[in-house]
Amino acid sequence: MTGADRLLARLAHDRGYPSDRYEEQIAALSVHHADHIQGYRQIHDSAARAREGRADTEELREAVVHGRPFFEDLVRPPHHATTRPETARQHHHGERHSGNRLQRWLPGGGAGTGTRFGHTRKGGAW
């Protein structure tokens, strides 16, 4: 458990969060990781109890389970570091939209010749 606590502290430090004092680090981390900071606190507290011989196996297991989302937050690349497609109108597989996205899925290319569920609509495609 002490290793998990140290790993999280080191990851936080490597991501630019203060590392001089635990409380200072928690305060800074809670701004960007509010949903998962409690897991880090739980690991830190359980590590302290484990060093004193006061933590049982179930407490340690729960701390790891609750701390994992925080760990995943820290190892995930930051949002600004991800590359964005060339344009917002580009598909994830590189295909560009032509203006009418549904047109390519309609029978006859949307020219009014298709049917929906085997039925035709008066005046053209559905």
CSV table of N, CA and C in Angstrom, one decimal, residues 18-111:
chain,number,residue,atom,x,y,z
A,18,PRO,N,2.1,20.2,-6.9
A,18,PRO,CA,3.1,20.4,-5.8
A,18,PRO,C,3.3,19.0,-5.1
A,19,SER,N,4.5,18.9,-4.6
A,19,SER,CA,4.8,17.6,-3.9
A,19,SER,C,5.4,17.8,-2.5
A,20,ASP,N,5.6,19.0,-2.1
A,20,ASP,CA,6.2,19.3,-0.8
A,20,ASP,C,5.5,18.7,0.4
A,21,ARG,N,4.2,19.0,0.4
A,21,ARG,CA,3.3,18.6,1.5
A,21,ARG,C,2.1,17.9,1.0
A,22,TYR,N,1.7,16.8,1.6
A,22,TYR,CA,0.5,16.0,1.2
A,22,TYR,C,-0.7,16.9,1.1
A,23,GLU,N,-1.0,17.7,2.1
A,23,GLU,CA,-2.2,18.5,2.1
A,23,GLU,C,-2.2,19.5,0.9
A,24,GLU,N,-1.1,20.1,0.7
A,24,GLU,CA,-1.0,21.0,-0.4
A,24,GLU,C,-1.2,20.3,-1.8
A,25,GLN,N,-0.7,19.1,-1.9
A,25,GLN,CA,-0.9,18.3,-3.1
A,25,GLN,C,-2.3,18.0,-3.3
A,26,ILE,N,-3.0,17.6,-2.2
A,26,ILE,CA,-4.4,17.2,-2.3
A,26,ILE,C,-5.3,18.4,-2.7
A,27,ALA,N,-5.0,19.6,-2.2
A,27,ALA,CA,-5.7,20.8,-2.5
A,27,ALA,C,-5.6,21.1,-4.0
A,28,ALA,N,-4.3,21.0,-4.5
A,28,ALA,CA,-4.1,21.3,-6.0
A,28,ALA,C,-4.8,20.2,-6.8
A,29,LEU,N,-4.7,18.9,-6.4
A,29,LEU,CA,-5.3,17.9,-7.2
A,29,LEU,C,-6.8,17.9,-7.3
A,30,SER,N,-7.4,18.4,-6.2
A,30,SER,CA,-8.8,18.4,-6.1
A,30,SER,C,-9.5,19.3,-7.1
A,31,VAL,N,-8.7,20.3,-7.6
A,31,VAL,CA,-9.2,21.2,-8.6
A,31,VAL,C,-9.5,20.5,-9.9
A,32,HIS,N,-8.6,19.6,-10.3
A,32,HIS,CA,-8.8,18.9,-11.6
A,32,HIS,C,-9.2,17.5,-11.5
A,33,HIS,N,-9.2,16.9,-10.3
A,33,HIS,CA,-9.6,15.5,-10.2
A,33,HIS,C,-10.6,15.3,-9.0
A,34,ALA,N,-11.5,16.2,-8.9
A,34,ALA,CA,-12.4,16.2,-7.8
A,34,ALA,C,-13.2,14.9,-7.6
A,35,ASP,N,-13.5,14.3,-8.8
A,35,ASP,CA,-14.3,13.1,-8.7
A,35,ASP,C,-13.6,11.9,-8.1
A,36,HIS,N,-12.2,11.9,-8.2
A,36,HIS,CA,-11.5,10.8,-7.8
A,36,HIS,C,-10.5,11.0,-6.7
A,37,ILE,N,-10.4,12.2,-6.2
A,37,ILE,CA,-9.4,12.6,-5.1
A,37,ILE,C,-9.6,11.8,-3.8
A,38,GLN,N,-10.9,11.4,-3.6
A,38,GLN,CA,-11.1,10.7,-2.3
A,38,GLN,C,-10.4,9.3,-2.4
A,39,GLY,N,-10.3,8.7,-3.6
A,39,GLY,CA,-9.6,7.5,-3.7
A,39,GLY,C,-8.1,7.6,-3.3
A,40,TYR,N,-7.5,8.7,-3.7
A,40,TYR,CA,-6.1,9.0,-3.3
A,40,TYR,C,-6.0,9.2,-1.8
A,41,ARG,N,-6.9,9.9,-1.2
A,41,ARG,CA,-6.9,10.1,0.2
A,41,ARG,C,-7.1,8.7,1.0
A,42,GLN,N,-7.9,7.9,0.4
A,42,GLN,CA,-8.1,6.6,1.0
A,42,GLN,C,-6.8,5.7,1.0
A,43,ILE,N,-6.2,5.8,-0.2
A,43,ILE,CA,-4.9,5.0,-0.3
A,43,ILE,C,-3.9,5.6,0.7
A,44,HIS,N,-3.8,6.9,0.8
A,44,HIS,CA,-2.8,7.5,1.7
A,44,HIS,C,-3.1,7.2,3.1
A,45,ASP,N,-4.3,7.2,3.5
A,45,ASP,CA,-4.7,6.9,4.9
A,45,ASP,C,-4.5,5.4,5.2
A,46,SER,N,-4.8,4.6,4.3
A,46,SER,CA,-4.6,3.1,4.5
A,46,SER,C,-3.2,2.8,4.5
A,47,ALA,N,-2.4,3.5,3.7
A,47,ALA,CA,-0.9,3.2,3.8
A,47,ALA,C,-0.3,3.6,5.1
A,48,ALA,N,-0.8,4.7,5.7
A,48,ALA,CA,-0.3,5.1,7.0
A,48,ALA,C,-0.7,4.0,8.1
A,49,ARG,N,-2.0,3.5,8.0
A,49,ARG,CA,-2.5,2.5,8.9
A,49,ARG,C,-1.7,1.2,8.7
A,50,ALA,N,-1.4,0.9,7.5
A,50,ALA,CA,-0.7,-0.4,7.2
A,50,ALA,C,0.7,-0.3,7.7
A,51,ARG,N,1.4,0.8,7.7
A,51,ARG,CA,2.7,0.9,8.3
A,51,ARG,C,2.7,0.7,9.8
A,52,GLU,N,1.6,1.1,10.4
A,52,GLU,CA,1.4,0.9,11.8
A,52,GLU,C,0.8,-0.5,12.2
A,53,GLY,N,0.5,-1.3,11.2
A,53,GLY,CA,-0.1,-2.6,11.4
A,53,GLY,C,-1.5,-2.6,11.8
A,54,ARG,N,-2.2,-1.5,11.4
A,54,ARG,CA,-3.7,-1.4,11.8
A,54,ARG,C,-4.6,-1.5,10.6
A,55,ALA,N,-4.2,-1.9,9.5
A,55,ALA,CA,-5.1,-2.0,8.3
A,55,ALA,C,-5.3,-3.5,8.0
A,56,ASP,N,-6.6,-3.9,7.8
A,56,ASP,CA,-6.8,-5.2,7.5
A,56,ASP,C,-6.9,-5.4,5.9
A,57,THR,N,-7.0,-6.6,5.5
A,57,THR,CA,-6.9,-6.9,4.0
A,57,THR,C,-8.1,-6.2,3.3
A,58,GLU,N,-9.3,-6.2,3.9
A,58,GLU,CA,-10.4,-5.6,3.2
A,58,GLU,C,-10.3,-4.1,3.1
A,59,GLU,N,-9.7,-3.4,4.1
A,59,GLU,CA,-9.5,-2.0,4.0
A,59,GLU,C,-8.5,-1.7,2.8
A,60,LEU,N,-7.5,-2.5,2.7
A,60,LEU,CA,-6.5,-2.3,1.7
A,60,LEU,C,-7.1,-2.5,0.3
A,61,ARG,N,-7.9,-3.6,0.2
A,61,ARG,CA,-8.5,-3.9,-1.1
A,61,ARG,C,-9.4,-2.7,-1.5
A,62,GLU,N,-10.2,-2.2,-0.6
A,62,GLU,CA,-11.1,-1.1,-0.9
A,62,GLU,C,-10.4,0.1,-1.3
A,63,ALA,N,-9.3,0.4,-0.6
A,63,ALA,CA,-8.5,1.6,-1.0
A,63,ALA,C,-7.9,1.5,-2.4
A,64,VAL,N,-7.5,0.3,-2.8
A,64,VAL,CA,-7.0,0.1,-4.1
A,64,VAL,C,-8.1,0.3,-5.1
A,65,VAL,N,-9.2,-0.3,-4.9
A,65,VAL,CA,-10.4,-0.2,-5.8
A,65,VAL,C,-10.8,1.2,-6.0
A,66,HIS,N,-10.9,2.0,-4.9
A,66,HIS,CA,-11.3,3.4,-4.9
A,66,HIS,C,-10.2,4.3,-5.5
A,67,GLY,N,-8.9,3.9,-5.3
A,67,GLY,CA,-7.8,4.7,-5.8
A,67,GLY,C,-7.5,4.5,-7.3
A,68,ARG,N,-8.0,3.4,-7.9
A,68,ARG,CA,-7.7,3.1,-9.3
A,68,ARG,C,-8.2,4.2,-10.2
A,69,PRO,N,-9.4,4.7,-10.1
A,69,PRO,CA,-9.8,5.8,-11.1
A,69,PRO,C,-8.9,7.0,-11.0
A,70,PHE,N,-8.4,7.4,-9.8
A,70,PHE,CA,-7.5,8.5,-9.7
A,70,PHE,C,-6.2,8.2,-10.5
A,71,PHE,N,-5.7,7.0,-10.3
A,71,PHE,CA,-4.5,6.5,-11.0
A,71,PHE,C,-4.7,6.7,-12.5
A,72,GLU,N,-5.9,6.2,-13.0
A,72,GLU,CA,-6.2,6.2,-14.4
A,72,GLU,C,-6.3,7.7,-14.9
A,73,ASP,N,-6.8,8.6,-14.1
A,73,ASP,CA,-6.8,10.0,-14.4
A,73,ASP,C,-5.4,10.5,-14.7
A,74,LEU,N,-4.5,10.1,-13.8
A,74,LEU,CA,-3.1,10.7,-13.8
A,74,LEU,C,-2.3,10.1,-15.0
A,75,VAL,N,-2.6,8.9,-15.4
A,75,VAL,CA,-1.8,8.3,-16.5
A,75,VAL,C,-2.5,8.6,-17.9
A,76,ARG,N,-3.7,9.1,-17.9
A,76,ARG,CA,-4.4,9.5,-19.2
A,76,ARG,C,-3.7,10.7,-19.7
A,77,PRO,N,-3.5,10.8,-21.0
A,77,PRO,CA,-2.9,12.0,-21.6
A,77,PRO,C,-3.9,13.2,-21.4
A,78,PRO,N,-3.4,14.4,-21.1
A,78,PRO,CA,-4.2,15.6,-20.9
A,78,PRO,C,-5.0,15.9,-22.2
A,79,HIS,N,-6.2,16.5,-22.0
A,79,HIS,CA,-7.1,16.8,-23.1
A,79,HIS,C,-6.3,17.6,-24.2
A,80,HIS,N,-5.6,18.6,-23.8
A,80,HIS,CA,-4.9,19.5,-24.7
A,80,HIS,C,-3.8,18.8,-25.5
A,81,ALA,N,-3.3,17.6,-25.0
A,81,ALA,CA,-2.2,16.9,-25.7
A,81,ALA,C,-2.7,16.0,-26.8
A,82,THR,N,-4.0,15.8,-26.9
A,82,THR,CA,-4.5,14.9,-27.9
A,82,THR,C,-4.6,15.6,-29.2
A,83,THR,N,-4.4,14.9,-30.3
A,83,THR,CA,-4.5,15.6,-31.6
A,83,THR,C,-6.0,15.6,-32.0
A,84,ARG,N,-6.4,16.7,-32.6
A,84,ARG,CA,-7.7,16.9,-33.1
A,84,ARG,C,-7.7,16.6,-34.6
A,85,PRO,N,-8.9,16.2,-35.1
A,85,PRO,CA,-9.0,16.0,-36.6
A,85,PRO,C,-8.7,17.4,-37.3
A,86,GLU,N,-8.4,17.3,-38.5
A,86,GLU,CA,-8.1,18.5,-39.3
A,86,GLU,C,-9.3,19.5,-39.3
A,87,THR,N,-10.5,19.0,-39.4
A,87,THR,CA,-11.6,19.8,-39.3
A,87,THR,C,-12.7,19.1,-38.4
A,88,ALA,N,-13.6,19.9,-37.9
A,88,ALA,CA,-14.7,19.3,-37.1
A,88,ALA,C,-15.6,18.4,-37.9
A,89,ARG,N,-15.6,18.6,-39.2
A,89,ARG,CA,-16.5,17.9,-40.1
A,89,ARG,C,-15.9,16.6,-40.6
A,90,GLN,N,-14.8,16.1,-40.0
A,90,GLN,CA,-14.1,14.9,-40.5
A,90,GLN,C,-14.5,13.8,-39.6
A,91,HIS,N,-14.8,12.6,-40.2
A,91,HIS,CA,-15.1,11.4,-39.4
A,91,HIS,C,-13.9,10.9,-38.7
A,92,HIS,N,-14.1,10.0,-37.7
A,92,HIS,CA,-13.0,9.4,-37.1
A,92,HIS,C,-12.1,8.5,-38.0
A,93,HIS,N,-12.7,8.1,-39.1
A,93,HIS,CA,-11.9,7.3,-40.0
A,93,HIS,C,-11.5,8.0,-41.3
A,94,GLY,N,-11.5,9.4,-41.2
A,94,GLY,CA,-11.0,10.2,-42.2
A,94,GLY,C,-11.9,10.6,-43.3
A,95,GLU,N,-13.2,10.1,-43.3
A,95,GLU,CA,-14.1,10.5,-44.3
A,95,GLU,C,-14.8,11.8,-44.0
A,96,ARG,N,-14.8,12.7,-45.0
A,96,ARG,CA,-15.4,14.0,-44.8
A,96,ARG,C,-16.9,13.9,-45.1
A,97,HIS,N,-17.6,14.8,-44.4
A,97,HIS,CA,-19.1,14.9,-44.6
A,97,HIS,C,-19.3,15.7,-45.9
A,98,SER,N,-20.3,15.4,-46.6
A,98,SER,CA,-20.6,16.1,-47.8
A,98,SER,C,-21.7,17.2,-47.6
A,99,GLY,N,-22.2,17.4,-46.4
A,99,GLY,CA,-23.3,18.3,-46.1
A,99,GLY,C,-24.5,17.6,-45.6
A,100,ASN,N,-24.9,16.6,-46.3
A,100,ASN,CA,-26.0,15.8,-45.9
A,100,ASN,C,-25.5,14.4,-45.6
A,101,ARG,N,-25.3,14.1,-44.3
A,101,ARG,CA,-24.7,12.9,-43.8
A,101,ARG,C,-25.6,11.7,-44.1
A,102,LEU,N,-26.9,11.9,-44.1
A,102,LEU,CA,-27.7,10.7,-44.3
A,102,LEU,C,-27.8,10.3,-45.8
A,103,GLN,N,-27.5,11.2,-46.6
A,103,GLN,CA,-27.6,10.9,-48.1
A,103,GLN,C,-27.0,9.7,-48.5
A,104,ARG,N,-25.8,9.4,-48.0
A,104,ARG,CA,-25.1,8.2,-48.4
A,104,ARG,C,-25.7,6.9,-48.0
A,105,TRP,N,-26.6,7.0,-46.9
A,105,TRP,CA,-27.2,5.8,-46.4
A,105,TRP,C,-28.6,5.5,-47.1
A,106,LEU,N,-29.1,6.5,-47.7
A,106,LEU,CA,-30.4,6.3,-48.4
A,106,LEU,C,-30.3,5.6,-49.7
A,107,PRO,N,-31.2,4.7,-50.0
A,107,PRO,CA,-31.2,4.0,-51.2
A,107,PRO,C,-31.2,5.0,-52.4
A,108,GLY,N,-30.4,4.8,-53.4
A,108,GLY,CA,-30.4,5.7,-54.5
A,108,GLY,C,-29.7,7.0,-54.2
A,109,GLY,N,-29.0,7.1,-53.1
A,109,GLY,CA,-28.3,8.3,-52.7
A,109,GLY,C,-29.2,9.4,-52.3
A,110,GLY,N,-30.4,9.1,-51.8
A,110,GLY,CA,-31.3,10.1,-51.3
A,110,GLY,C,-32.1,10.7,-52.4
A,111,ALA,N,-32.2,10.1,-53.6
A,111,ALA,CA,-32.8,10.7,-54.7
A,111,ALA,C,-34.3,10.4,-54.8
